[in-house]
GROMACS .gro file of C-alpha atoms in nm:
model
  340
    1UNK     CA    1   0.000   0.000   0.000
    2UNK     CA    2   0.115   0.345  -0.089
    3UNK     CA    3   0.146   0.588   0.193
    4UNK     CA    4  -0.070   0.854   0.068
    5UNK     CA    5  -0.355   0.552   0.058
    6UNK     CA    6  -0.197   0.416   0.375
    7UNK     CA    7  -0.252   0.776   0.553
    8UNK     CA    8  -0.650   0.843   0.410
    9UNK     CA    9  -0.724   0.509   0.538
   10UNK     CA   10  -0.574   0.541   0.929
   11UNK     CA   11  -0.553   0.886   0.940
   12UNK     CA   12  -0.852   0.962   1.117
   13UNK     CA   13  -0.797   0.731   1.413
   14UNK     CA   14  -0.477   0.908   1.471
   15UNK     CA   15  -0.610   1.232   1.480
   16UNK     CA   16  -0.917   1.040   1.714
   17UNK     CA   17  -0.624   0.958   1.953
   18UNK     CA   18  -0.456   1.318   1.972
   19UNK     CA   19  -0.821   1.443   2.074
   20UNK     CA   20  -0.790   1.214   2.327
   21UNK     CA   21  -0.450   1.289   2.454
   22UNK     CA   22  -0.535   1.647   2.485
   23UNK     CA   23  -0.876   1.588   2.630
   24UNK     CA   24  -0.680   1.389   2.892
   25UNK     CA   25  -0.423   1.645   2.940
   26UNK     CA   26  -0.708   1.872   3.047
   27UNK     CA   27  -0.761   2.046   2.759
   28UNK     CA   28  -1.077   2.075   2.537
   29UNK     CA   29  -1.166   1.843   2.182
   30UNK     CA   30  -1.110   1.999   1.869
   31UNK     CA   31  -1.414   2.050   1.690
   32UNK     CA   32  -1.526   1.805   1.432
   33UNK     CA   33  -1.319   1.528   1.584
   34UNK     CA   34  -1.444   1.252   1.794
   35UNK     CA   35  -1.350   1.144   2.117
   36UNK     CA   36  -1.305   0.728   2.224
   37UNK     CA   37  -1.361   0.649   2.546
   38UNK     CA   38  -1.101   0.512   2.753
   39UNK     CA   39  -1.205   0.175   2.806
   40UNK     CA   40  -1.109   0.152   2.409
   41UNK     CA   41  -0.746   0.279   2.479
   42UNK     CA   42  -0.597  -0.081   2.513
   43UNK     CA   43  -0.714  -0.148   2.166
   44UNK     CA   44  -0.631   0.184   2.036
   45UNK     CA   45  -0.340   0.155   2.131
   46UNK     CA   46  -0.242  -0.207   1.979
   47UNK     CA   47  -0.361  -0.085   1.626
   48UNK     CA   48  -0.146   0.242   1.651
   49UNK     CA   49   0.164   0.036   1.755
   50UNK     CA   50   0.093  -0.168   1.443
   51UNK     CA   51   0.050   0.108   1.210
   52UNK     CA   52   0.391   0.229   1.364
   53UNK     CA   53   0.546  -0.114   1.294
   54UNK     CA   54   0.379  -0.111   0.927
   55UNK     CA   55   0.510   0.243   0.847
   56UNK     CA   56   0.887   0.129   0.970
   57UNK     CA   57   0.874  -0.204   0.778
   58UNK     CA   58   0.746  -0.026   0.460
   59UNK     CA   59   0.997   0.252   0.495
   60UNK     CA   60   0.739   0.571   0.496
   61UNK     CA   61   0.802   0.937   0.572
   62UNK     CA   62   1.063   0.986   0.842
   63UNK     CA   63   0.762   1.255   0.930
   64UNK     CA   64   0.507   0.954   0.914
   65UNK     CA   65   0.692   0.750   1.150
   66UNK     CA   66   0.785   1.077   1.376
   67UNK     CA   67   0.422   1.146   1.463
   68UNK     CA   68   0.331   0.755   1.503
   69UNK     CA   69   0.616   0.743   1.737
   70UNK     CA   70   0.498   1.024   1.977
   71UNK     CA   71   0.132   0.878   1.961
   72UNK     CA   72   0.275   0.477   2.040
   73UNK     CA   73   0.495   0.682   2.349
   74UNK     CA   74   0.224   0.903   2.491
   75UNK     CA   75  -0.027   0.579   2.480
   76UNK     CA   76   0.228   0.382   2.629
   77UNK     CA   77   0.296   0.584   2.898
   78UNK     CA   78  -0.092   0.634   3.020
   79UNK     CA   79  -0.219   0.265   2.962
   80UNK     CA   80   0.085   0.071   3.107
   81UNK     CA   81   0.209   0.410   3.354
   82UNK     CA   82  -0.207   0.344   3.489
   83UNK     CA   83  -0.190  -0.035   3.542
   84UNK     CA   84   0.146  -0.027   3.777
   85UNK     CA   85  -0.074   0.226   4.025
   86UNK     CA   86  -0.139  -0.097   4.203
   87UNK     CA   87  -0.467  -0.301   4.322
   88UNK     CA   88  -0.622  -0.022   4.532
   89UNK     CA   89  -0.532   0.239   4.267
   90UNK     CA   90  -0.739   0.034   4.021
   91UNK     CA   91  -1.052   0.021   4.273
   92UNK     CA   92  -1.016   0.431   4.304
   93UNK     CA   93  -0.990   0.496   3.981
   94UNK     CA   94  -1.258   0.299   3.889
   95UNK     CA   95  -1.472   0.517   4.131
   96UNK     CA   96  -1.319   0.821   4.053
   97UNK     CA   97  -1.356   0.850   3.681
   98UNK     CA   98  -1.436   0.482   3.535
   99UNK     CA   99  -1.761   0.395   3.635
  100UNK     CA  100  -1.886   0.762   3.595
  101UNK     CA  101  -1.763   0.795   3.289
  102UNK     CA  102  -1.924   0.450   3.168
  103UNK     CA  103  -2.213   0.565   3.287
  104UNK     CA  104  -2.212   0.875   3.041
  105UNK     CA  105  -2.106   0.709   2.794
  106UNK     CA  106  -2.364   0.445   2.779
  107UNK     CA  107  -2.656   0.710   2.858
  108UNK     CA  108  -2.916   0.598   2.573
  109UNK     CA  109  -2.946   0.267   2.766
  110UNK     CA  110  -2.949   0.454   3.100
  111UNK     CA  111  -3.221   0.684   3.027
  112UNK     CA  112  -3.402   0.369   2.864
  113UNK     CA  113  -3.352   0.167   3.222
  114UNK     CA  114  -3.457   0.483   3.397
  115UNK     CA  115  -3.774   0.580   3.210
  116UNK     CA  116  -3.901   0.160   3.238
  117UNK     CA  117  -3.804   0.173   3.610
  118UNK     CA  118  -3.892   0.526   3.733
  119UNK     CA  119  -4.203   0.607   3.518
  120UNK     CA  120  -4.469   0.305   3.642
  121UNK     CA  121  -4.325   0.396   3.964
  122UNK     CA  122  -4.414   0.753   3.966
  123UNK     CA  123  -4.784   0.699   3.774
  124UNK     CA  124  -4.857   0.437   4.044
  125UNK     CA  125  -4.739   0.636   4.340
  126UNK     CA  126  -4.967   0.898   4.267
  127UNK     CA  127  -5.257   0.715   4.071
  128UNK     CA  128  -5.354   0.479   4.352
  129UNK     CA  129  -5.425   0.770   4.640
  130UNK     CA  130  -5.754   0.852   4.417
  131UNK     CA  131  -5.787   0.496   4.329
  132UNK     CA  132  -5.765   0.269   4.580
  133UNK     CA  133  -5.868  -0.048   4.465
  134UNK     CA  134  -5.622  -0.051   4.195
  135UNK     CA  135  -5.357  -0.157   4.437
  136UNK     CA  136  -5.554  -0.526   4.478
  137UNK     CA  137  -5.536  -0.527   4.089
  138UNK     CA  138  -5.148  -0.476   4.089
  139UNK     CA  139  -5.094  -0.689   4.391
  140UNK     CA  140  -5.270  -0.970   4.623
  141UNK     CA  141  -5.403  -0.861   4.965
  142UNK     CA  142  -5.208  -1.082   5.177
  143UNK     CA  143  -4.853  -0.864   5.017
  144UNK     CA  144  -5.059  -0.544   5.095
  145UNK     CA  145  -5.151  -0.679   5.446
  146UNK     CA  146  -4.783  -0.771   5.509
  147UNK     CA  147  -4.622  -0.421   5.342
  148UNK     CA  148  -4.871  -0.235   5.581
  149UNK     CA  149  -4.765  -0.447   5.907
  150UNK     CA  150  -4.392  -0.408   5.796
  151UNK     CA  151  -4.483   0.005   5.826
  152UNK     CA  152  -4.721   0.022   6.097
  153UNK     CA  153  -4.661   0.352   6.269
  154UNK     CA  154  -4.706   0.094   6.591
  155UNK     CA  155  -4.392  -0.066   6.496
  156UNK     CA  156  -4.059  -0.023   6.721
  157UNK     CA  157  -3.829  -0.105   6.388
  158UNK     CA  158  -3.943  -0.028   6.031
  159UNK     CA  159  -3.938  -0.277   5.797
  160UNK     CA  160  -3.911  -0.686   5.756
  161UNK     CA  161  -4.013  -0.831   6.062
  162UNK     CA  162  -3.604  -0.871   6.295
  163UNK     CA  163  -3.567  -0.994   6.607
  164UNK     CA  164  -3.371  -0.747   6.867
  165UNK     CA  165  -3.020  -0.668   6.772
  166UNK     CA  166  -3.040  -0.806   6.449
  167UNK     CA  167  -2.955  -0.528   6.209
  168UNK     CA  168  -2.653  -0.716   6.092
  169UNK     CA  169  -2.830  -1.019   5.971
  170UNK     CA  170  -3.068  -0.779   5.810
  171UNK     CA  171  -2.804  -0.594   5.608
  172UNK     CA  172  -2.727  -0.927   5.474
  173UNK     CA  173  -3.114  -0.959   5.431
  174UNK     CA  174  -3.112  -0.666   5.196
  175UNK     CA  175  -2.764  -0.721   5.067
  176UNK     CA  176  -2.934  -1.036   4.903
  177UNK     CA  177  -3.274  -0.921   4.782
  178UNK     CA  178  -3.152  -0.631   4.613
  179UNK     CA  179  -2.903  -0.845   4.477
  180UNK     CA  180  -3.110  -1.058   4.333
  181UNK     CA  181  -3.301  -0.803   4.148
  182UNK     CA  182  -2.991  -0.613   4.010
  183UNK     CA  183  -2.864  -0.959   3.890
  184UNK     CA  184  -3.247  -0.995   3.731
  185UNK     CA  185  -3.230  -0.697   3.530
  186UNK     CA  186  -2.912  -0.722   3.432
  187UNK     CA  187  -2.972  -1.109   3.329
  188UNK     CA  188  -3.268  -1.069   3.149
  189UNK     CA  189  -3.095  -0.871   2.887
  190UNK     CA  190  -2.950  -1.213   2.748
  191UNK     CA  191  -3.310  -1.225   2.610
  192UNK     CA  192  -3.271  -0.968   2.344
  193UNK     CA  193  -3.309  -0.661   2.604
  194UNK     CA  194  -3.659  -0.830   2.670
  195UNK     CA  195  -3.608  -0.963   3.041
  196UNK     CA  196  -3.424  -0.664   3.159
  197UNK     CA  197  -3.729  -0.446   3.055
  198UNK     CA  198  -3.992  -0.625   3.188
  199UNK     CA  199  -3.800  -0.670   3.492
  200UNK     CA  200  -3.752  -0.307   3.562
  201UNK     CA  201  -4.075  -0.238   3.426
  202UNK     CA  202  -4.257  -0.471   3.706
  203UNK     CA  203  -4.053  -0.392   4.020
  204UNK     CA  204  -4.131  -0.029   3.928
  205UNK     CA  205  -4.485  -0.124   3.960
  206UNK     CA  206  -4.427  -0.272   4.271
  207UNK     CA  207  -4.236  -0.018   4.435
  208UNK     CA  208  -4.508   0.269   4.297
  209UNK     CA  209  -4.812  -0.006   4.436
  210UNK     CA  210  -4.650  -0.020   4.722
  211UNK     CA  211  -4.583   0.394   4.780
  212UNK     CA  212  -4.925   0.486   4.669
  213UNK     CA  213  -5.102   0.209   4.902
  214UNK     CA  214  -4.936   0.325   5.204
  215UNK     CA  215  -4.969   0.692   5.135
  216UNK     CA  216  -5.341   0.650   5.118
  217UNK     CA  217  -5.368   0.474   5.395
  218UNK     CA  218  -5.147   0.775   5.560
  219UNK     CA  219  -4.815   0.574   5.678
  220UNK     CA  220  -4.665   0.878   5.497
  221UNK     CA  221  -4.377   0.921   5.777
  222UNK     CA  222  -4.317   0.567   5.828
  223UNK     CA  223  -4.299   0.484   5.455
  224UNK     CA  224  -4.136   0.791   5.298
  225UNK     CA  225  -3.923   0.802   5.648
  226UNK     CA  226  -3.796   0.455   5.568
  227UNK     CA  227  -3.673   0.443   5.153
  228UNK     CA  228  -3.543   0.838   5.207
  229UNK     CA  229  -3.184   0.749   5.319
  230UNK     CA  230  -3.124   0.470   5.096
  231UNK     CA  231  -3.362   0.507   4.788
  232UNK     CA  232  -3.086   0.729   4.552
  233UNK     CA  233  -2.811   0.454   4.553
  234UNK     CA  234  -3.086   0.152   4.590
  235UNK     CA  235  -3.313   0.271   4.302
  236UNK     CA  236  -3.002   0.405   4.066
  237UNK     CA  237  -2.844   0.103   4.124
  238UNK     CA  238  -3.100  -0.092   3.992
  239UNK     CA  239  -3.180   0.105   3.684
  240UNK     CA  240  -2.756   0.092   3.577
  241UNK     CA  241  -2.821  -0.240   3.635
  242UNK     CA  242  -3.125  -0.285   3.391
  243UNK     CA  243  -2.881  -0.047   3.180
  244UNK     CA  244  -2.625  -0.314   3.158
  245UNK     CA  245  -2.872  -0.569   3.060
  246UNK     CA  246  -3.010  -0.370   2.751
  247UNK     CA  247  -2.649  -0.278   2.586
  248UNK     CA  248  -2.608  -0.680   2.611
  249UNK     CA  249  -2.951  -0.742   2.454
  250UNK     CA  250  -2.896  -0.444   2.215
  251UNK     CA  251  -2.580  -0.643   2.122
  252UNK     CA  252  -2.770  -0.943   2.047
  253UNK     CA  253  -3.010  -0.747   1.813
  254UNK     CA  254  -2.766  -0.527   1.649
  255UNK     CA  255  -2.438  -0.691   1.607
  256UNK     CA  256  -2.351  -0.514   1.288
  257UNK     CA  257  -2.087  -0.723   1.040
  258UNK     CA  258  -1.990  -0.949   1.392
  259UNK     CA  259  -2.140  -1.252   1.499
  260UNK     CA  260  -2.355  -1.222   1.760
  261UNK     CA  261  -2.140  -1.374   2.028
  262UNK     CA  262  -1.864  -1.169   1.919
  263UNK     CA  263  -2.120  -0.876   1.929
  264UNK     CA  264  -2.187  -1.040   2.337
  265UNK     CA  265  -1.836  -1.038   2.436
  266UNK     CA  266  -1.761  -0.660   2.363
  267UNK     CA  267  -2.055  -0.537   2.485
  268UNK     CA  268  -2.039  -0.730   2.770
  269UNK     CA  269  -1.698  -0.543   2.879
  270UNK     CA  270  -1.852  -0.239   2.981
  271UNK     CA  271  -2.202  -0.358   3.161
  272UNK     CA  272  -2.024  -0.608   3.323
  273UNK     CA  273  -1.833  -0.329   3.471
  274UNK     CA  274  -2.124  -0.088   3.519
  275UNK     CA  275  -2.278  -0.373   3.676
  276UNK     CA  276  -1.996  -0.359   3.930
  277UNK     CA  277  -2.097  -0.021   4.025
  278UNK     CA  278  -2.446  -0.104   4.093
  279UNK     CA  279  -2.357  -0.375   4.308
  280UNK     CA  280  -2.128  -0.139   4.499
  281UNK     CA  281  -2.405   0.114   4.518
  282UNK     CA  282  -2.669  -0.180   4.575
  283UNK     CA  283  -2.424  -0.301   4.882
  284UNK     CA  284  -2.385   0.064   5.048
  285UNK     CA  285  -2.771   0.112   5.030
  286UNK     CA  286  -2.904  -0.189   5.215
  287UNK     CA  287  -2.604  -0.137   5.538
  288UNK     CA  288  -2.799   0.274   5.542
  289UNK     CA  289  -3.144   0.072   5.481
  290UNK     CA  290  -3.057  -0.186   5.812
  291UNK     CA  291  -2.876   0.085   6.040
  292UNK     CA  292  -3.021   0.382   5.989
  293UNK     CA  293  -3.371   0.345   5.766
  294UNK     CA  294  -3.528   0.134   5.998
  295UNK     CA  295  -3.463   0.287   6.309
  296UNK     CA  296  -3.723   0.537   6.473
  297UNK     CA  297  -3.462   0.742   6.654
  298UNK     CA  298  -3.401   0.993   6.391
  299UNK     CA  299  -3.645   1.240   6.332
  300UNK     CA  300  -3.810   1.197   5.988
  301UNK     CA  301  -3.741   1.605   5.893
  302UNK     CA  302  -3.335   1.419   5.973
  303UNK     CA  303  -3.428   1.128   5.706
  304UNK     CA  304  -3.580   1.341   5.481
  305UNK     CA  305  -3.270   1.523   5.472
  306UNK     CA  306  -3.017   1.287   5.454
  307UNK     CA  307  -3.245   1.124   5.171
  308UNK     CA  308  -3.230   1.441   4.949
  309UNK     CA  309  -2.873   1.489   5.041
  310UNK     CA  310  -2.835   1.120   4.886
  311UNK     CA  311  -3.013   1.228   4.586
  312UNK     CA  312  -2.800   1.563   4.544
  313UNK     CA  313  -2.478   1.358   4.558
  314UNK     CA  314  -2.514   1.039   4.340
  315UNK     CA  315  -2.683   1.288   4.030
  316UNK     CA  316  -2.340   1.482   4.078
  317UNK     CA  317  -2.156   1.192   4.098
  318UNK     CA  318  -2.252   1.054   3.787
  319UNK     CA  319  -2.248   1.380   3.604
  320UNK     CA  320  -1.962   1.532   3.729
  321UNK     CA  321  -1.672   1.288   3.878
  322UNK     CA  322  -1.412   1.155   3.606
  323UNK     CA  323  -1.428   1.489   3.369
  324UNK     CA  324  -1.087   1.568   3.420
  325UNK     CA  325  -0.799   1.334   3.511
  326UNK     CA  326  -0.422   1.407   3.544
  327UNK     CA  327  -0.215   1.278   3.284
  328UNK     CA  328   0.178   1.199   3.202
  329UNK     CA  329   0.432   1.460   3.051
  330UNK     CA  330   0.405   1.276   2.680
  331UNK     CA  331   0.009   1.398   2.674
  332UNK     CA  332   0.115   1.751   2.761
  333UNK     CA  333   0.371   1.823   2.559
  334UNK     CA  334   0.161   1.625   2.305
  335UNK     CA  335  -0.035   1.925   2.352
  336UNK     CA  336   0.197   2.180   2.313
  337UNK     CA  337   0.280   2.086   2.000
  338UNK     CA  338  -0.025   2.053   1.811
  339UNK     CA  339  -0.082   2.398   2.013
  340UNK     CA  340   0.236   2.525   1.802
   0.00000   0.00000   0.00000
């Protein structure tokens, strides 16, 4: 291949890994070009050393071989300069910047999750106040009778039924059933996308069923009292992990010019890693959900609080951690010179 043909063809994923470099070194895109996201640096990387060793073997442009040399370096130096930060610097960057910025970058099939989860949830909440009997058609009486027990203003503890001093056993309680439904939606996308959508679509009816029965039936403080603390990570959790389960269905539908299990295994690179996150988040809301949601100490003005609080901080979390990330001296002066 000619250079000039050799250049039109892999040109523009060279100038796709410059934006990169200089949107990594803090700096802001250049217009027109597109920006990968990091989880595809590894592979990036691996087809710009072998353009590099292409353009050596064929003998191109000293200037070719120049820039493919400072592009191979900089890489180098942020994907292998990263993975010697050690165990614990993997976990914090994943929380710092991974999972966030996974999480933006897979937003169609979060704000897909979100709407299937979130939307029955909301119509039911406030539909079944003015209709009551609706909640016996979404549910049967004896889960109603139990779910109003469970919040009886009466009670000492809200919640399942514990015996004294049990929270512990309880957070392992919730640890498990929310679990299990994370690990539903996310599962169910193996069925095309299918299972994960009727999976988020149903426990959103539950959870709204739920909500709207016991506000009518005014166990407003115990109820809203309770999920405030914990409902942000527990509920966001559980929509990323419906999230994960679409891109893996979507996969199946849509695998383009791969086979479908080919299709599978990519996709399933970054949901299995979002669905990491939601297990964290899953995890941290059921220990606030045993020690501090059930409890009647706190005032419920104090829950209310800490649950909007919860709120404020996961929606920045998501849209603002992992924006900007230091980067090595080859990215900066990487910089400089395309600044020149």
């Amino acid at each position: 291949m000619r250079q000039d043909a050799f250049e039109a063809r892999y040109s523009p994923a060279w100038t796709e890994f410059e934006n990169w470099l200089l949107v990594e070194a803090g700096g802001k895109p250049v217009a027109g070009r597109e920006v990968f996201h990091t989880s595809q640096l590894p592979y990036r990387y691996r087809q710009l050393a072998r353009h590099l060793a292409l353009a050596r073997d064929r003998q191109y442009s000293a200037e070719l071989s120049a820039r493919l040399e400072a592009l191979v370096l900089a890489g180098h130096q942020t994907l292998y300069g990263a993975s010697h930060s050690g165990e614990s610097g993997g976990v914090l960057l994943f929380v710092r910047s991974t999972f966030p910025q996974l999480v933006r970058l897979h937003w169609r099939s979060v704000l897909v999750a979100s709407l299937c989860l979130f939307l029955p949830m909301i119509v039911l909440t406030t539909l079944i106040p003015f209709v009551p009997e609706f909640a016996y058609v979404m549910m049967p009486p004896e889960q109603l009778a139990k779910v109003q027990q469970m919040y009886d203003p009466a009670n000492r503890v809200l919640g399942e039924a514990r015996e004294a001093g049990s929270d512990v056993a309880m957070w392992g309680f919730y640890i498990l059933n929310n679990v299990r439904i994370d690990f539903q939606c996310f599962a169910g996308g193996l069925l095309f996308g299918v299972g994960s959508i009727f999976f988020l679509v149903f426990n959103g009816g539950v959870i709204g069923t739920i909500a709207g029965h016991l506000t009518q039936l005014g166990y407003i403080e115990t109820f809203w009292g309770f999920v405030a603390g914990h409902s942000a990570l527990e509920l966001v959790g559980a929509a990323l992990s419906g999230a994960a389960g679409l891109q893996l269905g979507y996969a199946l539908i849509a695998p383009n010019r791969r086979t479908r299990l080919d299709a599978l295994k990519t996709a399933s690179q970054d949901a299995v890693r979002i669905l990491y996150g939601a297990a964290a988040m899953t995890f941290m809301a059921a220990f606030i959900e045993a020690f501090w949601s059930a409890s009647r100490v706190p005032p419920v003005e104090v829950k209310y609080a800490f649950g909007v609080v919860g709120w404020v901080l996961v929606i920045a979390y998501f849209w603002l951690a992992g924006r900007r990330r230091n980067v090595n001296a080859s990215s900066s002066r990487l910089q400089e010179q395309h600044a020149a």
